[in-house]
Short mmCIF file of C-alpha atoms and ligand atoms in Angstrom, two decimals:
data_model
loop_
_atom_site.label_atom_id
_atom_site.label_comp_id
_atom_site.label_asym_id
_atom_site.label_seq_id
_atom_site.Cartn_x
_atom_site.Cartn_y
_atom_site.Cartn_z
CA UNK A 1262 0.00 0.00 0.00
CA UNK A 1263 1.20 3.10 -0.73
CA UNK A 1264 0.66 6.85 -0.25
CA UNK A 1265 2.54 8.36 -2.80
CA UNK A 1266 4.36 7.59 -6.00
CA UNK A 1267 7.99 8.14 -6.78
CA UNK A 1268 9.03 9.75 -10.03
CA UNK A 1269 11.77 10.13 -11.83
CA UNK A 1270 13.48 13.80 -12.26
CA UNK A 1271 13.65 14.77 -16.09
CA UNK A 1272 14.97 18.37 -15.57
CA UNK A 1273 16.46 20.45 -12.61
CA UNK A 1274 15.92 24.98 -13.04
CA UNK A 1275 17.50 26.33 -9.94
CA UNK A 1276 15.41 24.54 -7.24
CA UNK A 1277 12.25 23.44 -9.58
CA UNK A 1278 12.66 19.94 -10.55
CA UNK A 1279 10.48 18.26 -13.64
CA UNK A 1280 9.10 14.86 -12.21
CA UNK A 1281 7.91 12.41 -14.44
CA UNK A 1282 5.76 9.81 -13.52
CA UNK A 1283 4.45 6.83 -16.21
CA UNK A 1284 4.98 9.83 -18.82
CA UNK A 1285 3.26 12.79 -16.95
CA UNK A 1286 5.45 15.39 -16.06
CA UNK A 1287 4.76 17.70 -12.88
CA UNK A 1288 7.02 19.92 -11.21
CA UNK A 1289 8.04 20.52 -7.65
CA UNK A 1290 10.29 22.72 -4.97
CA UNK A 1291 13.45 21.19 -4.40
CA UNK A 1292 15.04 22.70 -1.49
CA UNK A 1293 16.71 19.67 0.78
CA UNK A 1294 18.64 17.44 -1.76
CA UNK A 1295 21.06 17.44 -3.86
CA UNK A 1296 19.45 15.82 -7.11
CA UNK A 1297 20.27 15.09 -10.68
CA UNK A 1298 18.53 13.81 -13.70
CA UNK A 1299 17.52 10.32 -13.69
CA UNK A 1300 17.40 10.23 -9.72
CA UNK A 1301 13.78 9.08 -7.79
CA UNK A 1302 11.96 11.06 -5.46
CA UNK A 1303 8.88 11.44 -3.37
CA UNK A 1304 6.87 15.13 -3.69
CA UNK A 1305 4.41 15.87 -1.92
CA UNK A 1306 2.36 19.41 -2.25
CA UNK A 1307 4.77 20.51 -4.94
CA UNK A 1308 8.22 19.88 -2.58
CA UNK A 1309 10.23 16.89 -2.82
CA UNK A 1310 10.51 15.55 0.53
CA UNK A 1311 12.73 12.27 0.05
CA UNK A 1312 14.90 11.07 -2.53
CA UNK A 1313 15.37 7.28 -2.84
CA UNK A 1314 17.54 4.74 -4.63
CA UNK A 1315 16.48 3.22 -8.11
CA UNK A 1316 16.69 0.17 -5.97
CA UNK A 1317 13.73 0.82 -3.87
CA UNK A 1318 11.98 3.43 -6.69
CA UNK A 1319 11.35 0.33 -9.30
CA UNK A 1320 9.41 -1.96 -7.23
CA UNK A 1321 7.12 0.40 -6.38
CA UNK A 1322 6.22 2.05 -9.47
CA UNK A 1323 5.85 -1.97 -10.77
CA UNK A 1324 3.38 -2.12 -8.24
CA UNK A 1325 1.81 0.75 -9.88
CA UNK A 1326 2.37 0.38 -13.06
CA UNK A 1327 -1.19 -1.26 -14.56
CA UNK A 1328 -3.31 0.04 -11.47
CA UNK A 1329 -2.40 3.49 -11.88
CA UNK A 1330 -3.75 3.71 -15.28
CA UNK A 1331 -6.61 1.61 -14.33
CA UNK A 1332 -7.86 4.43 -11.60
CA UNK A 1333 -7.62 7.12 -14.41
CA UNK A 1334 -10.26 4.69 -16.67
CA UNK A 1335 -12.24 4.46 -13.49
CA UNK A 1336 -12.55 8.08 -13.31
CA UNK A 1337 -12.75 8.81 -16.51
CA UNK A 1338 -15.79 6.92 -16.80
CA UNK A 1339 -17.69 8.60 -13.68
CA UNK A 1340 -17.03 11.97 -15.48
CA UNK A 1341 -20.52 13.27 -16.72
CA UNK A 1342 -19.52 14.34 -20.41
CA UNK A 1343 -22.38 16.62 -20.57
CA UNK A 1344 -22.26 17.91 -16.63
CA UNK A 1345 -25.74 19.26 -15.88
CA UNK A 1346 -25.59 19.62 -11.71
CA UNK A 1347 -22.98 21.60 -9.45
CA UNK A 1348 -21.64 18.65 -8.00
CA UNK A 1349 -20.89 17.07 -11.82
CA UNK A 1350 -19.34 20.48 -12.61
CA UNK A 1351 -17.30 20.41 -10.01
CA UNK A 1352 -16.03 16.94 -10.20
CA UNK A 1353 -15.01 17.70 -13.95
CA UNK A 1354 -13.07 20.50 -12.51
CA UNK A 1355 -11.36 18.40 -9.82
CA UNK A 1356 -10.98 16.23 -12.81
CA UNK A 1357 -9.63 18.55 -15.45
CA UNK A 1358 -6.96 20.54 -13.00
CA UNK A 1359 -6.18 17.41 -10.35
CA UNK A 1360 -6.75 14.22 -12.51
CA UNK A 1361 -7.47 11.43 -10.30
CA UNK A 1362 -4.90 12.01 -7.62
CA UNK A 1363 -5.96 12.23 -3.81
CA UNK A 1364 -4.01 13.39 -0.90
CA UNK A 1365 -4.32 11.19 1.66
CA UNK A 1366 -2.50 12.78 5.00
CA UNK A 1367 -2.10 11.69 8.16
CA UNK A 1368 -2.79 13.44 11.63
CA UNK A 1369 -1.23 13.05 15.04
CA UNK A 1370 -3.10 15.20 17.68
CA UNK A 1371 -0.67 15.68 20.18
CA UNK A 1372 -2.32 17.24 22.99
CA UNK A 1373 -5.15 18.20 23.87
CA UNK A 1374 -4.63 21.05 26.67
CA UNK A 1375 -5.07 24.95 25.08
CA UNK A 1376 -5.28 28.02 26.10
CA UNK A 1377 -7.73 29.57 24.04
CA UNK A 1378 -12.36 28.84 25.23
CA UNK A 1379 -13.19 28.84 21.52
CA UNK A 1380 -16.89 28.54 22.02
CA UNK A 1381 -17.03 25.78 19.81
CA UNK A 1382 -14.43 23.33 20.27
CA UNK A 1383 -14.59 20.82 23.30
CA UNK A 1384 -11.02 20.98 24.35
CA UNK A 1385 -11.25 24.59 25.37
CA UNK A 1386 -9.86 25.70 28.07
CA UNK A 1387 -13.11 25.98 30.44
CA UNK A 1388 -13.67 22.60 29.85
CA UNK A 1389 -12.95 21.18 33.05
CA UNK A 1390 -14.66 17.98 32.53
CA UNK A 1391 -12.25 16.27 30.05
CA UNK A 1392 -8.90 14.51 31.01
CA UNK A 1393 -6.20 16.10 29.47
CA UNK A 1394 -2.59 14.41 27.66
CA UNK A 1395 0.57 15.76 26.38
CA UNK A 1396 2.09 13.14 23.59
CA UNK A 1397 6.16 13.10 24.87
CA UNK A 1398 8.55 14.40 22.44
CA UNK A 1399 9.58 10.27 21.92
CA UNK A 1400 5.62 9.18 21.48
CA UNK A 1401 5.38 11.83 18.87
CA UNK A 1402 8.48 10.98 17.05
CA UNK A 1403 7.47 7.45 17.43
CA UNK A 1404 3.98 7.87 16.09
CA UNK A 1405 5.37 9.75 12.92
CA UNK A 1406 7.78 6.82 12.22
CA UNK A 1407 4.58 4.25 12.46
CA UNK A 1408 2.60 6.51 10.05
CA UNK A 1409 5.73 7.21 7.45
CA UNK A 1410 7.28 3.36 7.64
CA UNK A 1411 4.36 1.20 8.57
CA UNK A 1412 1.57 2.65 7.23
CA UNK A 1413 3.46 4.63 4.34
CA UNK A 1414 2.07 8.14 4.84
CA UNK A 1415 4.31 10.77 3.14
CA UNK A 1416 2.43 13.96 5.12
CA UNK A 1417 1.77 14.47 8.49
CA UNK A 1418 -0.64 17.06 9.99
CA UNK A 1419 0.87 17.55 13.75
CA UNK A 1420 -1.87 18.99 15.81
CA UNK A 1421 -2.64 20.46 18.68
CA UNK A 1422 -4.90 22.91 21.30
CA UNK A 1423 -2.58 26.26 21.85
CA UNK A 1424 -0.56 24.66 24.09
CA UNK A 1425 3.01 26.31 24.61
CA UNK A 1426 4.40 23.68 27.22
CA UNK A 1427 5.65 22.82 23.30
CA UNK A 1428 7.87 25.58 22.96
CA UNK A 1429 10.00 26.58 20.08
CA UNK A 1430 13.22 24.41 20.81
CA UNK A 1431 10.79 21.21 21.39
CA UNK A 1432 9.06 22.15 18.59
CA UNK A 1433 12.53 22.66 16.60
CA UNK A 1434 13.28 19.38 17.85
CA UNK A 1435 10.43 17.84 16.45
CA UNK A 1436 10.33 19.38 12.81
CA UNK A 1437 14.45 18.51 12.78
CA UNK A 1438 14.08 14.65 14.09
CA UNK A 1439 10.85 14.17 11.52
CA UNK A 1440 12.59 15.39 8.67
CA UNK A 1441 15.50 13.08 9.56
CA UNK A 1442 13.78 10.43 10.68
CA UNK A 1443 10.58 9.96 9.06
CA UNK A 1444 10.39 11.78 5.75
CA UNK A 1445 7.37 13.47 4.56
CA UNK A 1446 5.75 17.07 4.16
CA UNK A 1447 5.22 18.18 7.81
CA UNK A 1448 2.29 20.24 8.21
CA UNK A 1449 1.60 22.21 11.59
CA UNK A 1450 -1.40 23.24 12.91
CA UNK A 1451 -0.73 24.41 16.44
CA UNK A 1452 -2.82 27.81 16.58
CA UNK A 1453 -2.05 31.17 16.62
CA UNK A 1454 1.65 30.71 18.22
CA UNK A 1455 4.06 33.81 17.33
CA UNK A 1456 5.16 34.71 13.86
CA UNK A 1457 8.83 34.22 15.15
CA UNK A 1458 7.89 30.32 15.95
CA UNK A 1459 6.59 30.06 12.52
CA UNK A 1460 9.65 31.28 11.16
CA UNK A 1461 12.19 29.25 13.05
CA UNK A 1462 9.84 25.90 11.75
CA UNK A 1463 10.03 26.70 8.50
CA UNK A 1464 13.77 27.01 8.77
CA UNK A 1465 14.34 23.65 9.88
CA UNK A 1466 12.14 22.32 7.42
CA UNK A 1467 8.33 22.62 7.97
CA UNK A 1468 6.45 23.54 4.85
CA UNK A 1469 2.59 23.68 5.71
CA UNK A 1470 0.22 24.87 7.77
CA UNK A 1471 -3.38 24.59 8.85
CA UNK A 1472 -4.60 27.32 10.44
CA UNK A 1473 -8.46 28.01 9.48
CA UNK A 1474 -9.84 31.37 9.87
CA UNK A 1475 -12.88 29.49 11.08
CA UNK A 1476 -15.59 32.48 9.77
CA UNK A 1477 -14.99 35.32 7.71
CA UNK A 1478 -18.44 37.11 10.37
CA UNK A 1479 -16.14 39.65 12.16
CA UNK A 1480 -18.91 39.78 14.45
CA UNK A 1481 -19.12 35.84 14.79
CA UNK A 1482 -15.53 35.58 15.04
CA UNK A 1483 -15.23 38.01 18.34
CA UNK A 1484 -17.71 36.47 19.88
CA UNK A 1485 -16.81 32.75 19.89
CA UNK A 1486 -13.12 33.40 20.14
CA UNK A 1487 -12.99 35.34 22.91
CA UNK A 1488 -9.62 37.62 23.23
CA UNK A 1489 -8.48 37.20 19.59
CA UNK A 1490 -9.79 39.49 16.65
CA UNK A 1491 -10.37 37.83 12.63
CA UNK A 1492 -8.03 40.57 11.41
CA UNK A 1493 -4.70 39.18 13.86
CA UNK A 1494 -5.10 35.54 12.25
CA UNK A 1495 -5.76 36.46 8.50
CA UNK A 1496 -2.87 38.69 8.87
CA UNK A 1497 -0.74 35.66 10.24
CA UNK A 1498 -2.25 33.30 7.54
CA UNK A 1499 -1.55 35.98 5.34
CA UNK A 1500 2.89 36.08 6.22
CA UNK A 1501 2.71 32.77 6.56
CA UNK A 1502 1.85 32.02 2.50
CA UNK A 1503 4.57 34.83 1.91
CA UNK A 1504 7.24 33.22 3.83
CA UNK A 1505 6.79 30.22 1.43
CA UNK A 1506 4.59 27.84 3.90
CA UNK A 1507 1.66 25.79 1.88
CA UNK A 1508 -0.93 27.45 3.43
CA UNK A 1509 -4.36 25.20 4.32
CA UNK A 1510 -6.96 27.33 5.77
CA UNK A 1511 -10.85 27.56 6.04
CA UNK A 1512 -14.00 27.65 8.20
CA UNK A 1513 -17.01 26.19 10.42
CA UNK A 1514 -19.92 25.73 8.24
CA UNK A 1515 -23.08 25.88 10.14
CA UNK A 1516 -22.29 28.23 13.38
CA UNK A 1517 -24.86 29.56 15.35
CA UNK A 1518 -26.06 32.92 13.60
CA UNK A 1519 -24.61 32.50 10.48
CA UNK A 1520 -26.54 33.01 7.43
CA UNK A 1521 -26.13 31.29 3.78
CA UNK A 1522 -24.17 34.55 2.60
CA UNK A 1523 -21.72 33.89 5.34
CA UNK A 1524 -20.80 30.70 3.51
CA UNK A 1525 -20.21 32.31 0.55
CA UNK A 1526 -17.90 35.26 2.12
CA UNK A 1527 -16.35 32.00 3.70
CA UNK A 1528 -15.17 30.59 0.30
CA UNK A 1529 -14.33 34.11 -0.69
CA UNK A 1530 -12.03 34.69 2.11
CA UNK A 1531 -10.22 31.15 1.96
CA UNK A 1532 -9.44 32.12 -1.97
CA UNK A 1533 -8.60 35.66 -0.99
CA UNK A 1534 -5.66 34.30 1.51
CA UNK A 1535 -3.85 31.98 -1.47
CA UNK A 1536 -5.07 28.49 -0.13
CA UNK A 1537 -3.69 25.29 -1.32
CA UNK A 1538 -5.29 23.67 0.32
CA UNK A 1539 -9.41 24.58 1.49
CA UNK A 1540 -9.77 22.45 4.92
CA UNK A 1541 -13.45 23.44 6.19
CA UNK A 1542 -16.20 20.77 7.46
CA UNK A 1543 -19.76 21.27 9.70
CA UNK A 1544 -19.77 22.57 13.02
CA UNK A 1545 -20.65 19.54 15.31
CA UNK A 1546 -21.95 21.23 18.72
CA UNK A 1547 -20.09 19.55 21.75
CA UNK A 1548 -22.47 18.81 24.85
CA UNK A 1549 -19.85 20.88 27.42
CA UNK A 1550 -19.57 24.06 25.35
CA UNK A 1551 -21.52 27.11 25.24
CA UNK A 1552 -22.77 26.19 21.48
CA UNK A 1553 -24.24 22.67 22.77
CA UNK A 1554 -28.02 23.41 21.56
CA UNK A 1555 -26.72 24.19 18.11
CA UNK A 1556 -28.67 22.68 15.54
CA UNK A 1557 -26.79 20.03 13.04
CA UNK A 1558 -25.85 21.48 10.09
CA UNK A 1559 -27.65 19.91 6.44
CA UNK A 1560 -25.19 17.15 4.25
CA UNK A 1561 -26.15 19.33 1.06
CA UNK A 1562 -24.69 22.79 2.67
CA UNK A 1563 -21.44 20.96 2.97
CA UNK A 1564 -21.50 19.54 -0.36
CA UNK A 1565 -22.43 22.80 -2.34
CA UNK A 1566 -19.96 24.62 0.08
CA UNK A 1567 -17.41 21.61 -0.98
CA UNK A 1568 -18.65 22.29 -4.64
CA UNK A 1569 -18.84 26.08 -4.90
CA UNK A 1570 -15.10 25.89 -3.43
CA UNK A 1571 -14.00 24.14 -6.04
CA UNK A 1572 -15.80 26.35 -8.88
CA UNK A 1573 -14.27 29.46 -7.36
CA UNK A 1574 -11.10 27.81 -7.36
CA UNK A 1575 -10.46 24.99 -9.53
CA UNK A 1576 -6.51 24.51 -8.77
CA UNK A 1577 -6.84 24.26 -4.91
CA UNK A 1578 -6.56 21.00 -3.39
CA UNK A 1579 -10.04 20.48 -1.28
CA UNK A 1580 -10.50 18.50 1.67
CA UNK A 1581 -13.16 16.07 3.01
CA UNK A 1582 -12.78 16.90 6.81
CA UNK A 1583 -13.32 14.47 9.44
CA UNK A 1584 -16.71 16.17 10.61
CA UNK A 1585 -18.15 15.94 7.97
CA UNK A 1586 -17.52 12.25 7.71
CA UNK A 1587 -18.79 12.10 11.71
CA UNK A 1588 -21.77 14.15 10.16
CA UNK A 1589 -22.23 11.48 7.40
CA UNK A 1590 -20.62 8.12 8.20
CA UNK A 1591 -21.85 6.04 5.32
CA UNK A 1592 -21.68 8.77 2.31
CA UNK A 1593 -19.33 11.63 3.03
CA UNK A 1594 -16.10 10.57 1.95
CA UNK A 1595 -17.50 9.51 -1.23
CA UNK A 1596 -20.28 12.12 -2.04
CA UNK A 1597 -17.40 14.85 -1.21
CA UNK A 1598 -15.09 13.02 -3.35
CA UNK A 1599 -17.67 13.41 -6.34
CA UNK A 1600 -18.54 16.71 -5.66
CA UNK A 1601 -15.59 18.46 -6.16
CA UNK A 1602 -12.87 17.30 -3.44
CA UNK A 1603 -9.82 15.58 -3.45
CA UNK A 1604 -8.23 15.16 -0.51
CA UNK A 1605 -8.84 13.39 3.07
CA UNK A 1606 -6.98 12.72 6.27
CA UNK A 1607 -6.67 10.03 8.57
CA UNK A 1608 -6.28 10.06 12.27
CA UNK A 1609 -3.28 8.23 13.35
CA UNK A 1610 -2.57 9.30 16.98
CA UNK A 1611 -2.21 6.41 19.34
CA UNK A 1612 -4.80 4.71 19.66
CA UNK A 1613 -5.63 5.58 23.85
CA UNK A 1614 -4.95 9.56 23.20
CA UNK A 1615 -7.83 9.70 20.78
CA UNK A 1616 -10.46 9.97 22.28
CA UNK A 1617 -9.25 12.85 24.94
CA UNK A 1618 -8.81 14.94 21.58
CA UNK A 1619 -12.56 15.76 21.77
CA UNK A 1620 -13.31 18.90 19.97
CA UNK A 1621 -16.91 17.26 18.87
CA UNK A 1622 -18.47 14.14 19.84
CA UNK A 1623 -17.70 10.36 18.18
CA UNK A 1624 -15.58 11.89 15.57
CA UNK A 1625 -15.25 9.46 12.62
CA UNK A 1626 -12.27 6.93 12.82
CA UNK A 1627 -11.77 7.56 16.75
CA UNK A 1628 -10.23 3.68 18.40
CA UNK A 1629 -10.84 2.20 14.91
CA UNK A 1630 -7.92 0.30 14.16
CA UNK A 1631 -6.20 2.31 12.07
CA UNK A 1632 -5.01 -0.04 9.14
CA UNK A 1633 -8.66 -1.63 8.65
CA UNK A 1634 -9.52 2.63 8.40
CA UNK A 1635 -6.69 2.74 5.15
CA UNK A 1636 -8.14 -0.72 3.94
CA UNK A 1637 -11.69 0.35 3.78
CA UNK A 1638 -10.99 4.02 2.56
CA UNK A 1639 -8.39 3.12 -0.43
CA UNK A 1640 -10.98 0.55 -0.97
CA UNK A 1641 -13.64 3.17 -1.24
CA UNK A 1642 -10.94 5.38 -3.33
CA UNK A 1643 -10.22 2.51 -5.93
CA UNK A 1644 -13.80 1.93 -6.49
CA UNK A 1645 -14.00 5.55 -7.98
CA UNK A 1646 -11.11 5.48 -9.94
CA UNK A 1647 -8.71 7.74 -7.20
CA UNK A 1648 -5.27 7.00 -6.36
CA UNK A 1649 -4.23 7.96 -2.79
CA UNK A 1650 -1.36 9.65 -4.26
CA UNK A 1651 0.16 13.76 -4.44
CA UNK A 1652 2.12 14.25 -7.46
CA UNK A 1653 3.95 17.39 -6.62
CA UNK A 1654 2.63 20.89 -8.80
N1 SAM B 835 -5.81 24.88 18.12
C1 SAM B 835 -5.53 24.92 16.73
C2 SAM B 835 -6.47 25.90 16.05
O1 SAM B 835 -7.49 26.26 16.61
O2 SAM B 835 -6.15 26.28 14.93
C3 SAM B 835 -5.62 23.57 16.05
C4 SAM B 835 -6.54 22.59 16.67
S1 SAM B 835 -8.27 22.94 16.47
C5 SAM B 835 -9.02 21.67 17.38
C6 SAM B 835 -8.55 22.44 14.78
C7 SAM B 835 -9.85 22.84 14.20
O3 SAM B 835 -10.90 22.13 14.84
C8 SAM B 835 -10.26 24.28 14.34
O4 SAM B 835 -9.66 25.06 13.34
C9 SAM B 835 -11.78 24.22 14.25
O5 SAM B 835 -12.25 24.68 12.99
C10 SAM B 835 -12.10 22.74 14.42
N2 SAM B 835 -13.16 22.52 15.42
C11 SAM B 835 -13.15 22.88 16.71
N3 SAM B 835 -14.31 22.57 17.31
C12 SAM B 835 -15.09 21.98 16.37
C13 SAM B 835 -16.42 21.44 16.36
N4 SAM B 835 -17.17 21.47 17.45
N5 SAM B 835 -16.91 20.93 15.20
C14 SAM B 835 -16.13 20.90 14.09
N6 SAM B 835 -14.86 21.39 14.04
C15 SAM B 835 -14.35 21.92 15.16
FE1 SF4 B 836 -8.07 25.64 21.29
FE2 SF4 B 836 -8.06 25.33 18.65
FE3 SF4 B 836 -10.07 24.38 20.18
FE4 SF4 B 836 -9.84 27.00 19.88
S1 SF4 B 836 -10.27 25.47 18.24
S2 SF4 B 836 -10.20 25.93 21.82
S3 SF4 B 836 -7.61 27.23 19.78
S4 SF4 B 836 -7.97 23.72 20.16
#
């Protein structure tokens, strides 16, 4: 099983390299290794995070070889030639600008205690009734290794509540030993932590973030993240894309006040900040917050919001968040899929911390074993013609 395909470089300008893989040629960022034509390498979001031998390349892409043209039939054929709905539009975008290609990342939540009472989220701080963890430095590292050598993931999500016990030379720490250790693109989603953190990360090697604006309602936004203002965290969002980080941002869809046009000012913001990546799913009300009467939000809002994201912006790389899957166990990974998405993430945090990271109740995946999860979903992927790959630009 695999996450992500090598390819072979075919031309090197400065630090853009030309990756070719069965004949398509994509190019990526090239800024840890010292690379020449006819080398192998794994990219992932446009930057090549490992190179590898021609040894350990050939196997792989012979495992690849008849499937990976297979999954492009697959798809092919569940393109509507004559696309009459939003969702069929949007798939033929995803189509046209992605092919079949779908980033499958992995996320270790490594603690659950913050700082912040986002109204929201059931790990705020007021929260007294939940137990709380902090993942050691080792459990973290170790985790990473199981996700990048066991279970093959080549991007890890490492997230947390604001919680600055991690401070910027355990953080350093972490980025350095992942990098050397277990390969991959390391994404961090750790809050609003200072700009100078941010910087130091990226330094040794960090080259994404998540950091959602969460609603684009200034009013909204003051009032369920109490002490912070909408204007501080775009602007962070906003030097964290110039500093060169992949920037994955977005919102709540379905908080308490917030009306259709919201939604749409929602997608307009995301687009306006420069994101890869659009990460937004349903708010699901947590039973010890101040939001706990919330009604559920509707499956269609998040579909047309999944949809109308990927109209607005066909190049961005849109995910099917884990709420939404919680909101829609049997359909949402696929429905989102077809509507317009391509891209998904998979808890793997040990198995006894996951439930303690409870920002909404019975997420999706929580203390499922996490290799039957990757059976089921690439399952679900090769039945409509997807490979669980990222190949690079
Ligand atoms: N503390 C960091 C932050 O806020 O950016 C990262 C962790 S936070 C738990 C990650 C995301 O969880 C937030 O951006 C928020 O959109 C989402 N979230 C929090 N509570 C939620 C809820 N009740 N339903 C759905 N998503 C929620
Ligand atoms: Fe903390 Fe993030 Fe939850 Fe807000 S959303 S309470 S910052 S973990």
């Amino acid at each position: 099983m695999c996450y992500a395909i090598p390819g072979r470089i075919t031309g090197i300008k400065d630090n853009i390299v030309s990756v070719e893989y069965f004949g398509e040629q994509k190019k990526a960022r090239n800024e840890f290794f010292d690379l020449k034509i006819g080398d192998y390498a794994y990219a992932q979001g446009g930057f090549i995070i490992q190179k590898i031998s021609e040894r350990e390349a050939l196997p792989v892409l012979e495992s690849w070889k008849e499937l990976f043209f297979k999954l492009q039939e697959i798809d092919s054929q569940l393109i509507q030639k004559d696309p009459k709905t939003l969702y069929q539009r949007a798939n033929n975008l995803r189509q046209k600008y992605h092919g079949n290609s779908c980033c499958t990342h992995g996320i270790i939540e490594f603690s659950n205690y913050c700082g912040m009472d986002c109204f929201y989220c059931g790990i705020r701080k007021s929260n007294s009734k939940l137990a709380r963890y902090r993942m050691s430095l080792d459990e973290i590292l170790e985790a990473a290794r199981f996700a990048v050598h066991k279970l093959r993931f080549k991007a890890l999500v490492l997230q947390s509540g604001e919680d600055p016990w991690y401070d910027e030379e355990k953080l350093v720490y972490l980025v350095k030993k992942i990098r050397q250790d277990s390969p991959s693109l390391i994404i961090l989603s750790l809050g609003e932590r200072d700009f100078g953190l941010y910087e130091r990360l990226y330094k040794e090697g960090a080259r994404s973030v998540l950091l959602r604006f969460e609603t684009a309602n200034l009013d909204l936004y003051a009032q369920l993240r109490p002490g912070r203002e909408l204007k501080n965290r775009v602007e962070l969002i906003g030097k964290l894309h110039k500093l060169g980080y992949l920037v994955m941002t977005g919102f709540l869809i379905g908080l308490p006040g917030e009306k259709e046009e919201d939604i749409k000012k929602n997608i307009e913001l995301t687009n306006a900040l420069a994101a890869d990546m659009f990460s937004f799913g349903p708010f699901i009300p947590h039973p010890d917050t101040p939001l706990a009467n919330t009604p559920l939000v509707h499956t269609e809002t998040v579909l047309n919001t999944i949809a109308n994201a990927r109209v607005l912006n066909p190049k961005a790389q849109i995910l099917v968040n884990t709420s939404f899957e919680t909101l829609d166990r049997a359909n949402a990974l696929r429905s989102g899929l077809m509507a317009g998405a391509n891209s998904l993430m998979i808890n793997v945090t040990p198995r006894k911390y996951q439930r303690f990271y409870d920002i909404y109740p019975e997420r999706a995946g929580v203390e499922e074993d996490v290799e039957m999860r990757i059976e089921n979903i690439v399952k679900l992927l090769r039945s409509i013609g997807r490979a669980p790959t990222d190949l690079g630009l």
